[in-house]
């Protein structure tokens, strides 16, 4: 019986792009047993979890066993595979839109999300948003594509966690020179960190009451809306913050694959 596909499955064109970026089987280098699992089915299972928000053990039976799918997800997370694929596709998409492979400007913002009762580290209460959980701190380029993401406890102030994010961004994107932020990122200490990273941090001030589309700021808000389409990101279901970061990279990878093949 032919398997019916899910909307989250990769197309043939998308798989042609992502398949060469996945780690090769050890047997291809003459070590270990021959890989028997269908890697496209494993990848589709990972996308299904990210898009639908189901638990790993609730994967439909027409995917490989849930332990197998999760095993590859976790192993490749430890090796940095998901961020590597994400960064490769971001550069390819920037080239397709007649931009340079590396970004020269970005926008920073955070999103507080509730956590569940699975336990884990890096949790706290965000008094401003009235959310008990974690924050997803993201830096995006002018197209809204994520440069780096940092998940941490929600009670950590934006200005504090932004220092770590800006420092990491200089390693991920050394060409970055300009960063826009909202009023939560004011402060001399953060400005000194930005200067130490050779970045110009510009705080976009709100000048009118009520809802106003602020210059540059809407780009990062749109990216957060893109992430909201993936139900695994509706809350933070992960024990480890680095797993939360990987699901963000996976959601953006799906978006970029669709754009690269459209």
PDB file of C-alpha atoms in Angstrom:
ATOM      1  CA  UNK A   1       0.000   0.000   0.000  1.00  0.00           C
ATOM      2  CA  UNK A   2       1.394   3.369  -1.009  1.00  0.00           C
ATOM      3  CA  UNK A   3       1.925   5.765   1.893  1.00  0.00           C
ATOM      4  CA  UNK A   4      -0.100   8.952   1.717  1.00  0.00           C
ATOM      5  CA  UNK A   5       2.011  12.008   2.368  1.00  0.00           C
ATOM      6  CA  UNK A   6       1.494  14.665   5.042  1.00  0.00           C
ATOM      7  CA  UNK A   7       1.543  18.417   4.385  1.00  0.00           C
ATOM      8  CA  UNK A   8       4.732  18.613   6.463  1.00  0.00           C
ATOM      9  CA  UNK A   9       6.655  16.177   4.211  1.00  0.00           C
ATOM     10  CA  UNK A  10       9.529  17.507   2.132  1.00  0.00           C
ATOM     11  CA  UNK A  11       8.975  17.709  -1.608  1.00  0.00           C
ATOM     12  CA  UNK A  12      11.373  16.066  -4.046  1.00  0.00           C
ATOM     13  CA  UNK A  13      12.954  19.443  -4.784  1.00  0.00           C
ATOM     14  CA  UNK A  14      13.373  20.239  -1.082  1.00  0.00           C
ATOM     15  CA  UNK A  15      14.887  16.831  -0.337  1.00  0.00           C
ATOM     16  CA  UNK A  16      17.359  17.303  -3.184  1.00  0.00           C
ATOM     17  CA  UNK A  17      18.662  20.381  -1.337  1.00  0.00           C
ATOM     18  CA  UNK A  18      18.700  19.099   2.235  1.00  0.00           C
ATOM     19  CA  UNK A  19      19.755  15.459   1.730  1.00  0.00           C
ATOM     20  CA  UNK A  20      23.432  16.243   0.868  1.00  0.00           C
ATOM     21  CA  UNK A  21      23.677  18.357   4.056  1.00  0.00           C
ATOM     22  CA  UNK A  22      22.803  15.461   6.381  1.00  0.00           C
ATOM     23  CA  UNK A  23      25.646  13.402   7.910  1.00  0.00           C
ATOM     24  CA  UNK A  24      26.694  10.359   5.906  1.00  0.00           C
ATOM     25  CA  UNK A  25      26.331   6.832   7.267  1.00  0.00           C
ATOM     26  CA  UNK A  26      29.488   5.352   8.811  1.00  0.00           C
ATOM     27  CA  UNK A  27      29.221   2.421   6.409  1.00  0.00           C
ATOM     28  CA  UNK A  28      29.960   4.770   3.498  1.00  0.00           C
ATOM     29  CA  UNK A  29      33.469   5.249   4.899  1.00  0.00           C
ATOM     30  CA  UNK A  30      33.936   1.523   5.484  1.00  0.00           C
ATOM     31  CA  UNK A  31      32.999   1.538   9.187  1.00  0.00           C
ATOM     32  CA  UNK A  32      29.925   0.151  10.932  1.00  0.00           C
ATOM     33  CA  UNK A  33      26.809  -1.551   9.637  1.00  0.00           C
ATOM     34  CA  UNK A  34      24.929  -0.452   6.564  1.00  0.00           C
ATOM     35  CA  UNK A  35      22.182   2.052   7.331  1.00  0.00           C
ATOM     36  CA  UNK A  36      18.764   0.469   6.792  1.00  0.00           C
ATOM     37  CA  UNK A  37      16.436   3.271   7.861  1.00  0.00           C
ATOM     38  CA  UNK A  38      15.003   5.633   5.230  1.00  0.00           C
ATOM     39  CA  UNK A  39      16.534   9.024   6.044  1.00  0.00           C
ATOM     40  CA  UNK A  40      13.869  10.934   4.139  1.00  0.00           C
ATOM     41  CA  UNK A  41      11.226   9.260   6.332  1.00  0.00           C
ATOM     42  CA  UNK A  42      13.238  10.191   9.444  1.00  0.00           C
ATOM     43  CA  UNK A  43      13.489  13.801   8.298  1.00  0.00           C
ATOM     44  CA  UNK A  44       9.765  13.887   7.520  1.00  0.00           C
ATOM     45  CA  UNK A  45       9.061  12.570  11.017  1.00  0.00           C
ATOM     46  CA  UNK A  46      11.086  15.387  12.569  1.00  0.00           C
ATOM     47  CA  UNK A  47       9.232  17.965  10.457  1.00  0.00           C
ATOM     48  CA  UNK A  48       5.905  16.379  11.454  1.00  0.00           C
ATOM     49  CA  UNK A  49       6.696  16.818  15.168  1.00  0.00           C
ATOM     50  CA  UNK A  50       7.785  20.429  14.655  1.00  0.00           C
ATOM     51  CA  UNK A  51       4.760  21.368  12.550  1.00  0.00           C
ATOM     52  CA  UNK A  52       2.010  19.553  14.467  1.00  0.00           C
ATOM     53  CA  UNK A  53       3.413  19.789  17.991  1.00  0.00           C
ATOM     54  CA  UNK A  54       2.829  16.126  18.866  1.00  0.00           C
ATOM     55  CA  UNK A  55       5.038  14.239  21.323  1.00  0.00           C
ATOM     56  CA  UNK A  56       7.679  11.966  19.830  1.00  0.00           C
ATOM     57  CA  UNK A  57       5.925   8.791  20.986  1.00  0.00           C
ATOM     58  CA  UNK A  58       2.739   9.901  19.177  1.00  0.00           C
ATOM     59  CA  UNK A  59       4.329   9.837  15.718  1.00  0.00           C
ATOM     60  CA  UNK A  60       2.050   8.009  13.236  1.00  0.00           C
ATOM     61  CA  UNK A  61       3.063   4.423  12.514  1.00  0.00           C
ATOM     62  CA  UNK A  62       3.906   5.077   8.869  1.00  0.00           C
ATOM     63  CA  UNK A  63       7.047   6.903  10.029  1.00  0.00           C
ATOM     64  CA  UNK A  64      10.099   5.025  11.363  1.00  0.00           C
ATOM     65  CA  UNK A  65       9.896   4.145  15.093  1.00  0.00           C
ATOM     66  CA  UNK A  66       9.692   7.223  17.322  1.00  0.00           C
ATOM     67  CA  UNK A  67      12.883   6.245  19.184  1.00  0.00           C
ATOM     68  CA  UNK A  68      14.739   6.075  15.873  1.00  0.00           C
ATOM     69  CA  UNK A  69      13.474   9.474  14.708  1.00  0.00           C
ATOM     70  CA  UNK A  70      14.231  11.098  18.064  1.00  0.00           C
ATOM     71  CA  UNK A  71      17.622   9.389  18.189  1.00  0.00           C
ATOM     72  CA  UNK A  72      18.723  11.023  14.948  1.00  0.00           C
ATOM     73  CA  UNK A  73      17.246  14.368  16.044  1.00  0.00           C
ATOM     74  CA  UNK A  74      19.185  14.292  19.326  1.00  0.00           C
ATOM     75  CA  UNK A  75      22.429  12.984  17.850  1.00  0.00           C
ATOM     76  CA  UNK A  76      22.475  15.622  15.148  1.00  0.00           C
ATOM     77  CA  UNK A  77      21.601  18.334  17.667  1.00  0.00           C
ATOM     78  CA  UNK A  78      24.747  17.463  19.632  1.00  0.00           C
ATOM     79  CA  UNK A  79      26.815  17.697  16.446  1.00  0.00           C
ATOM     80  CA  UNK A  80      25.342  21.078  15.459  1.00  0.00           C
ATOM     81  CA  UNK A  81      23.817  19.660  12.271  1.00  0.00           C
ATOM     82  CA  UNK A  82      20.534  21.556  12.492  1.00  0.00           C
ATOM     83  CA  UNK A  83      22.208  24.953  12.813  1.00  0.00           C
ATOM     84  CA  UNK A  84      24.637  24.037  10.030  1.00  0.00           C
ATOM     85  CA  UNK A  85      21.762  23.188   7.644  1.00  0.00           C
ATOM     86  CA  UNK A  86      19.891  26.338   8.686  1.00  0.00           C
ATOM     87  CA  UNK A  87      22.896  28.613   8.116  1.00  0.00           C
ATOM     88  CA  UNK A  88      23.667  27.008   4.749  1.00  0.00           C
ATOM     89  CA  UNK A  89      20.099  27.558   3.526  1.00  0.00           C
ATOM     90  CA  UNK A  90      20.018  31.142   4.818  1.00  0.00           C
ATOM     91  CA  UNK A  91      23.079  32.013   2.779  1.00  0.00           C
ATOM     92  CA  UNK A  92      21.571  30.319  -0.281  1.00  0.00           C
ATOM     93  CA  UNK A  93      18.297  32.207   0.110  1.00  0.00           C
ATOM     94  CA  UNK A  94      20.080  35.533   0.570  1.00  0.00           C
ATOM     95  CA  UNK A  95      21.962  34.894  -2.679  1.00  0.00           C
ATOM     96  CA  UNK A  96      18.703  34.031  -4.442  1.00  0.00           C
ATOM     97  CA  UNK A  97      17.263  37.409  -3.391  1.00  0.00           C
ATOM     98  CA  UNK A  98      20.354  39.222  -4.732  1.00  0.00           C
ATOM     99  CA  UNK A  99      21.788  39.863  -1.273  1.00  0.00           C
ATOM    100  CA  UNK A 100      25.234  39.038   0.015  1.00  0.00           C
ATOM    101  CA  UNK A 101      25.657  35.622   1.616  1.00  0.00           C
ATOM    102  CA  UNK A 102      26.422  37.305   4.950  1.00  0.00           C
ATOM    103  CA  UNK A 103      24.253  39.949   6.601  1.00  0.00           C
ATOM    104  CA  UNK A 104      25.528  43.410   7.473  1.00  0.00           C
ATOM    105  CA  UNK A 105      22.518  44.506   9.576  1.00  0.00           C
ATOM    106  CA  UNK A 106      20.062  42.823  11.915  1.00  0.00           C
ATOM    107  CA  UNK A 107      17.163  43.299  14.317  1.00  0.00           C
ATOM    108  CA  UNK A 108      16.941  41.827  17.806  1.00  0.00           C
ATOM    109  CA  UNK A 109      13.925  40.891  19.938  1.00  0.00           C
ATOM    110  CA  UNK A 110      12.678  38.270  22.384  1.00  0.00           C
ATOM    111  CA  UNK A 111       9.526  36.207  22.887  1.00  0.00           C
ATOM    112  CA  UNK A 112       8.419  34.793  26.238  1.00  0.00           C
ATOM    113  CA  UNK A 113       6.656  31.415  26.117  1.00  0.00           C
ATOM    114  CA  UNK A 114       5.198  29.166  28.783  1.00  0.00           C
ATOM    115  CA  UNK A 115       6.877  25.908  29.687  1.00  0.00           C
ATOM    116  CA  UNK A 116       5.181  22.650  30.656  1.00  0.00           C
ATOM    117  CA  UNK A 117       5.622  20.217  33.543  1.00  0.00           C
ATOM    118  CA  UNK A 118       8.340  18.143  31.844  1.00  0.00           C
ATOM    119  CA  UNK A 119      10.988  19.791  34.024  1.00  0.00           C
ATOM    120  CA  UNK A 120      14.387  20.944  32.916  1.00  0.00           C
ATOM    121  CA  UNK A 121      16.660  23.913  33.434  1.00  0.00           C
ATOM    122  CA  UNK A 122      16.555  27.622  32.560  1.00  0.00           C
ATOM    123  CA  UNK A 123      13.030  28.544  33.616  1.00  0.00           C
ATOM    124  CA  UNK A 124      11.773  31.700  35.278  1.00  0.00           C
ATOM    125  CA  UNK A 125       8.965  34.243  35.548  1.00  0.00           C
ATOM    126  CA  UNK A 126       8.777  37.214  33.186  1.00  0.00           C
ATOM    127  CA  UNK A 127       7.045  39.895  35.256  1.00  0.00           C
ATOM    128  CA  UNK A 128       6.481  42.174  32.274  1.00  0.00           C
ATOM    129  CA  UNK A 129       4.747  39.582  30.090  1.00  0.00           C
ATOM    130  CA  UNK A 130       3.284  37.638  33.050  1.00  0.00           C
ATOM    131  CA  UNK A 131       4.735  34.413  31.632  1.00  0.00           C
ATOM    132  CA  UNK A 132       6.355  31.599  33.588  1.00  0.00           C
ATOM    133  CA  UNK A 133       8.777  29.815  31.285  1.00  0.00           C
ATOM    134  CA  UNK A 134      11.532  30.677  28.835  1.00  0.00           C
ATOM    135  CA  UNK A 135      12.463  33.389  26.395  1.00  0.00           C
ATOM    136  CA  UNK A 136      13.495  32.900  22.794  1.00  0.00           C
ATOM    137  CA  UNK A 137      15.937  35.651  21.952  1.00  0.00           C
ATOM    138  CA  UNK A 138      16.496  36.022  18.215  1.00  0.00           C
ATOM    139  CA  UNK A 139      18.631  38.154  15.944  1.00  0.00           C
ATOM    140  CA  UNK A 140      17.395  38.322  12.346  1.00  0.00           C
ATOM    141  CA  UNK A 141      18.697  39.918   9.176  1.00  0.00           C
ATOM    142  CA  UNK A 142      16.741  42.486   7.162  1.00  0.00           C
ATOM    143  CA  UNK A 143      14.884  39.674   5.360  1.00  0.00           C
ATOM    144  CA  UNK A 144      13.652  38.296   8.679  1.00  0.00           C
ATOM    145  CA  UNK A 145      15.886  35.218   8.514  1.00  0.00           C
ATOM    146  CA  UNK A 146      17.379  34.162  11.833  1.00  0.00           C
ATOM    147  CA  UNK A 147      21.102  34.712  12.353  1.00  0.00           C
ATOM    148  CA  UNK A 148      21.232  33.280  15.870  1.00  0.00           C
ATOM    149  CA  UNK A 149      18.740  32.199  18.551  1.00  0.00           C
ATOM    150  CA  UNK A 150      19.310  31.950  22.291  1.00  0.00           C
ATOM    151  CA  UNK A 151      16.801  30.256  24.652  1.00  0.00           C
ATOM    152  CA  UNK A 152      17.025  31.112  28.346  1.00  0.00           C
ATOM    153  CA  UNK A 153      14.964  31.610  31.495  1.00  0.00           C
ATOM    154  CA  UNK A 154      12.169  34.155  31.090  1.00  0.00           C
ATOM    155  CA  UNK A 155      13.218  36.121  34.175  1.00  0.00           C
ATOM    156  CA  UNK A 156      16.503  37.142  32.549  1.00  0.00           C
ATOM    157  CA  UNK A 157      16.325  40.774  31.428  1.00  0.00           C
ATOM    158  CA  UNK A 158      16.516  41.473  27.700  1.00  0.00           C
ATOM    159  CA  UNK A 159      19.491  43.767  28.132  1.00  0.00           C
ATOM    160  CA  UNK A 160      21.384  41.043  30.008  1.00  0.00           C
ATOM    161  CA  UNK A 161      20.742  38.173  27.598  1.00  0.00           C
ATOM    162  CA  UNK A 162      21.281  40.471  24.609  1.00  0.00           C
ATOM    163  CA  UNK A 163      24.910  40.854  25.634  1.00  0.00           C
ATOM    164  CA  UNK A 164      25.427  37.112  25.183  1.00  0.00           C
ATOM    165  CA  UNK A 165      23.459  37.103  21.924  1.00  0.00           C
ATOM    166  CA  UNK A 166      25.449  39.991  20.424  1.00  0.00           C
ATOM    167  CA  UNK A 167      28.717  38.363  21.438  1.00  0.00           C
ATOM    168  CA  UNK A 168      27.704  35.098  19.742  1.00  0.00           C
ATOM    169  CA  UNK A 169      26.485  36.957  16.653  1.00  0.00           C
ATOM    170  CA  UNK A 170      29.973  38.270  15.933  1.00  0.00           C
ATOM    171  CA  UNK A 171      31.126  34.654  15.641  1.00  0.00           C
ATOM    172  CA  UNK A 172      28.117  33.509  13.574  1.00  0.00           C
ATOM    173  CA  UNK A 173      28.037  36.599  11.334  1.00  0.00           C
ATOM    174  CA  UNK A 174      31.337  38.526  11.450  1.00  0.00           C
ATOM    175  CA  UNK A 175      30.122  40.941   8.745  1.00  0.00           C
ATOM    176  CA  UNK A 176      27.363  42.300  11.006  1.00  0.00           C
ATOM    177  CA  UNK A 177      27.738  46.017  11.689  1.00  0.00           C
ATOM    178  CA  UNK A 178      24.293  47.472  12.516  1.00  0.00           C
ATOM    179  CA  UNK A 179      21.631  46.200  14.935  1.00  0.00           C
ATOM    180  CA  UNK A 180      18.204  47.720  15.634  1.00  0.00           C
ATOM    181  CA  UNK A 181      16.332  47.082  18.887  1.00  0.00           C
ATOM    182  CA  UNK A 182      13.330  48.302  20.879  1.00  0.00           C
ATOM    183  CA  UNK A 183      13.351  50.395  24.040  1.00  0.00           C
ATOM    184  CA  UNK A 184      13.960  47.360  26.262  1.00  0.00           C
ATOM    185  CA  UNK A 185      17.566  47.335  25.094  1.00  0.00           C
ATOM    186  CA  UNK A 186      18.516  50.773  26.328  1.00  0.00           C
ATOM    187  CA  UNK A 187      21.474  51.118  28.655  1.00  0.00           C
ATOM    188  CA  UNK A 188      25.105  52.132  28.594  1.00  0.00           C
ATOM    189  CA  UNK A 189      26.337  48.650  29.517  1.00  0.00           C
ATOM    190  CA  UNK A 190      24.724  47.046  26.466  1.00  0.00           C
ATOM    191  CA  UNK A 191      26.027  49.843  24.262  1.00  0.00           C
ATOM    192  CA  UNK A 192      29.560  49.138  25.526  1.00  0.00           C
ATOM    193  CA  UNK A 193      29.140  45.440  24.705  1.00  0.00           C
ATOM    194  CA  UNK A 194      27.927  46.353  21.210  1.00  0.00           C
ATOM    195  CA  UNK A 195      30.901  48.654  20.681  1.00  0.00           C
ATOM    196  CA  UNK A 196      33.237  45.907  21.878  1.00  0.00           C
ATOM    197  CA  UNK A 197      31.741  43.664  19.181  1.00  0.00           C
ATOM    198  CA  UNK A 198      32.150  46.396  16.527  1.00  0.00           C
ATOM    199  CA  UNK A 199      28.377  46.799  16.301  1.00  0.00           C
ATOM    200  CA  UNK A 200      26.281  49.951  16.158  1.00  0.00           C
ATOM    201  CA  UNK A 201      23.216  49.381  18.330  1.00  0.00           C
ATOM    202  CA  UNK A 202      20.326  51.710  17.486  1.00  0.00           C
ATOM    203  CA  UNK A 203      17.267  51.762  19.758  1.00  0.00           C
ATOM    204  CA  UNK A 204      14.077  52.525  17.804  1.00  0.00           C
ATOM    205  CA  UNK A 205      11.966  54.745  20.052  1.00  0.00           C
ATOM    206  CA  UNK A 206       8.164  54.810  20.061  1.00  0.00           C
ATOM    207  CA  UNK A 207       7.041  58.369  19.271  1.00  0.00           C
ATOM    208  CA  UNK A 208       3.239  57.952  19.010  1.00  0.00           C
ATOM    209  CA  UNK A 209       0.687  56.293  21.313  1.00  0.00           C
ATOM    210  CA  UNK A 210      -1.197  53.195  20.213  1.00  0.00           C
ATOM    211  CA  UNK A 211      -0.215  50.736  17.502  1.00  0.00           C
ATOM    212  CA  UNK A 212       2.372  52.096  15.095  1.00  0.00           C
ATOM    213  CA  UNK A 213       4.550  50.131  12.660  1.00  0.00           C
ATOM    214  CA  UNK A 214       8.049  51.077  13.764  1.00  0.00           C
ATOM    215  CA  UNK A 215      10.883  51.240  11.229  1.00  0.00           C
ATOM    216  CA  UNK A 216      12.848  47.962  11.038  1.00  0.00           C
ATOM    217  CA  UNK A 217      11.118  46.592  14.154  1.00  0.00           C
ATOM    218  CA  UNK A 218       8.298  44.957  12.172  1.00  0.00           C
ATOM    219  CA  UNK A 219      10.775  42.598  10.488  1.00  0.00           C
ATOM    220  CA  UNK A 220      11.589  40.657  13.647  1.00  0.00           C
ATOM    221  CA  UNK A 221       7.932  40.651  14.728  1.00  0.00           C
ATOM    222  CA  UNK A 222       7.054  39.006  11.419  1.00  0.00           C
ATOM    223  CA  UNK A 223       9.673  36.323  12.067  1.00  0.00           C
ATOM    224  CA  UNK A 224       8.107  35.548  15.455  1.00  0.00           C
ATOM    225  CA  UNK A 225       4.762  35.188  13.648  1.00  0.00           C
ATOM    226  CA  UNK A 226       6.363  32.698  11.237  1.00  0.00           C
ATOM    227  CA  UNK A 227       7.552  30.626  14.178  1.00  0.00           C
ATOM    228  CA  UNK A 228       4.043  30.646  15.641  1.00  0.00           C
ATOM    229  CA  UNK A 229       2.801  28.560  12.697  1.00  0.00           C
ATOM    230  CA  UNK A 230       4.713  25.579  14.088  1.00  0.00           C
ATOM    231  CA  UNK A 231       2.759  24.139  16.993  1.00  0.00           C
ATOM    232  CA  UNK A 232       5.785  22.651  18.713  1.00  0.00           C
ATOM    233  CA  UNK A 233       6.771  26.272  19.376  1.00  0.00           C
ATOM    234  CA  UNK A 234       3.385  27.323  20.798  1.00  0.00           C
ATOM    235  CA  UNK A 235       4.898  26.509  24.198  1.00  0.00           C
ATOM    236  CA  UNK A 236       8.331  25.336  25.260  1.00  0.00           C
ATOM    237  CA  UNK A 237       7.987  21.577  25.701  1.00  0.00           C
ATOM    238  CA  UNK A 238      11.714  20.866  25.980  1.00  0.00           C
ATOM    239  CA  UNK A 239      13.796  19.932  29.004  1.00  0.00           C
ATOM    240  CA  UNK A 240      16.899  21.573  27.558  1.00  0.00           C
ATOM    241  CA  UNK A 241      17.011  25.116  26.115  1.00  0.00           C
ATOM    242  CA  UNK A 242      19.292  24.000  23.287  1.00  0.00           C
ATOM    243  CA  UNK A 243      16.527  21.684  22.074  1.00  0.00           C
ATOM    244  CA  UNK A 244      14.209  24.695  21.958  1.00  0.00           C
ATOM    245  CA  UNK A 245      16.754  26.495  19.809  1.00  0.00           C
ATOM    246  CA  UNK A 246      16.924  23.516  17.420  1.00  0.00           C
ATOM    247  CA  UNK A 247      13.159  23.559  16.876  1.00  0.00           C
ATOM    248  CA  UNK A 248      13.411  27.246  15.959  1.00  0.00           C
ATOM    249  CA  UNK A 249      16.129  26.410  13.431  1.00  0.00           C
ATOM    250  CA  UNK A 250      14.006  23.533  12.105  1.00  0.00           C
ATOM    251  CA  UNK A 251      10.954  25.797  11.640  1.00  0.00           C
ATOM    252  CA  UNK A 252      13.025  28.355   9.738  1.00  0.00           C
ATOM    253  CA  UNK A 253      14.642  25.602   7.680  1.00  0.00           C
ATOM    254  CA  UNK A 254      11.207  24.470   6.486  1.00  0.00           C
ATOM    255  CA  UNK A 255      10.334  28.047   5.523  1.00  0.00           C
ATOM    256  CA  UNK A 256      13.574  28.592   3.630  1.00  0.00           C
ATOM    257  CA  UNK A 257      13.326  25.272   1.771  1.00  0.00           C
ATOM    258  CA  UNK A 258       9.886  26.280   0.550  1.00  0.00           C
ATOM    259  CA  UNK A 259      11.203  29.624  -0.693  1.00  0.00           C
ATOM    260  CA  UNK A 260      14.256  28.123  -2.346  1.00  0.00           C
ATOM    261  CA  UNK A 261      12.114  25.688  -4.345  1.00  0.00           C
ATOM    262  CA  UNK A 262       9.226  27.998  -5.200  1.00  0.00           C
TER     263      UNK A 262
END
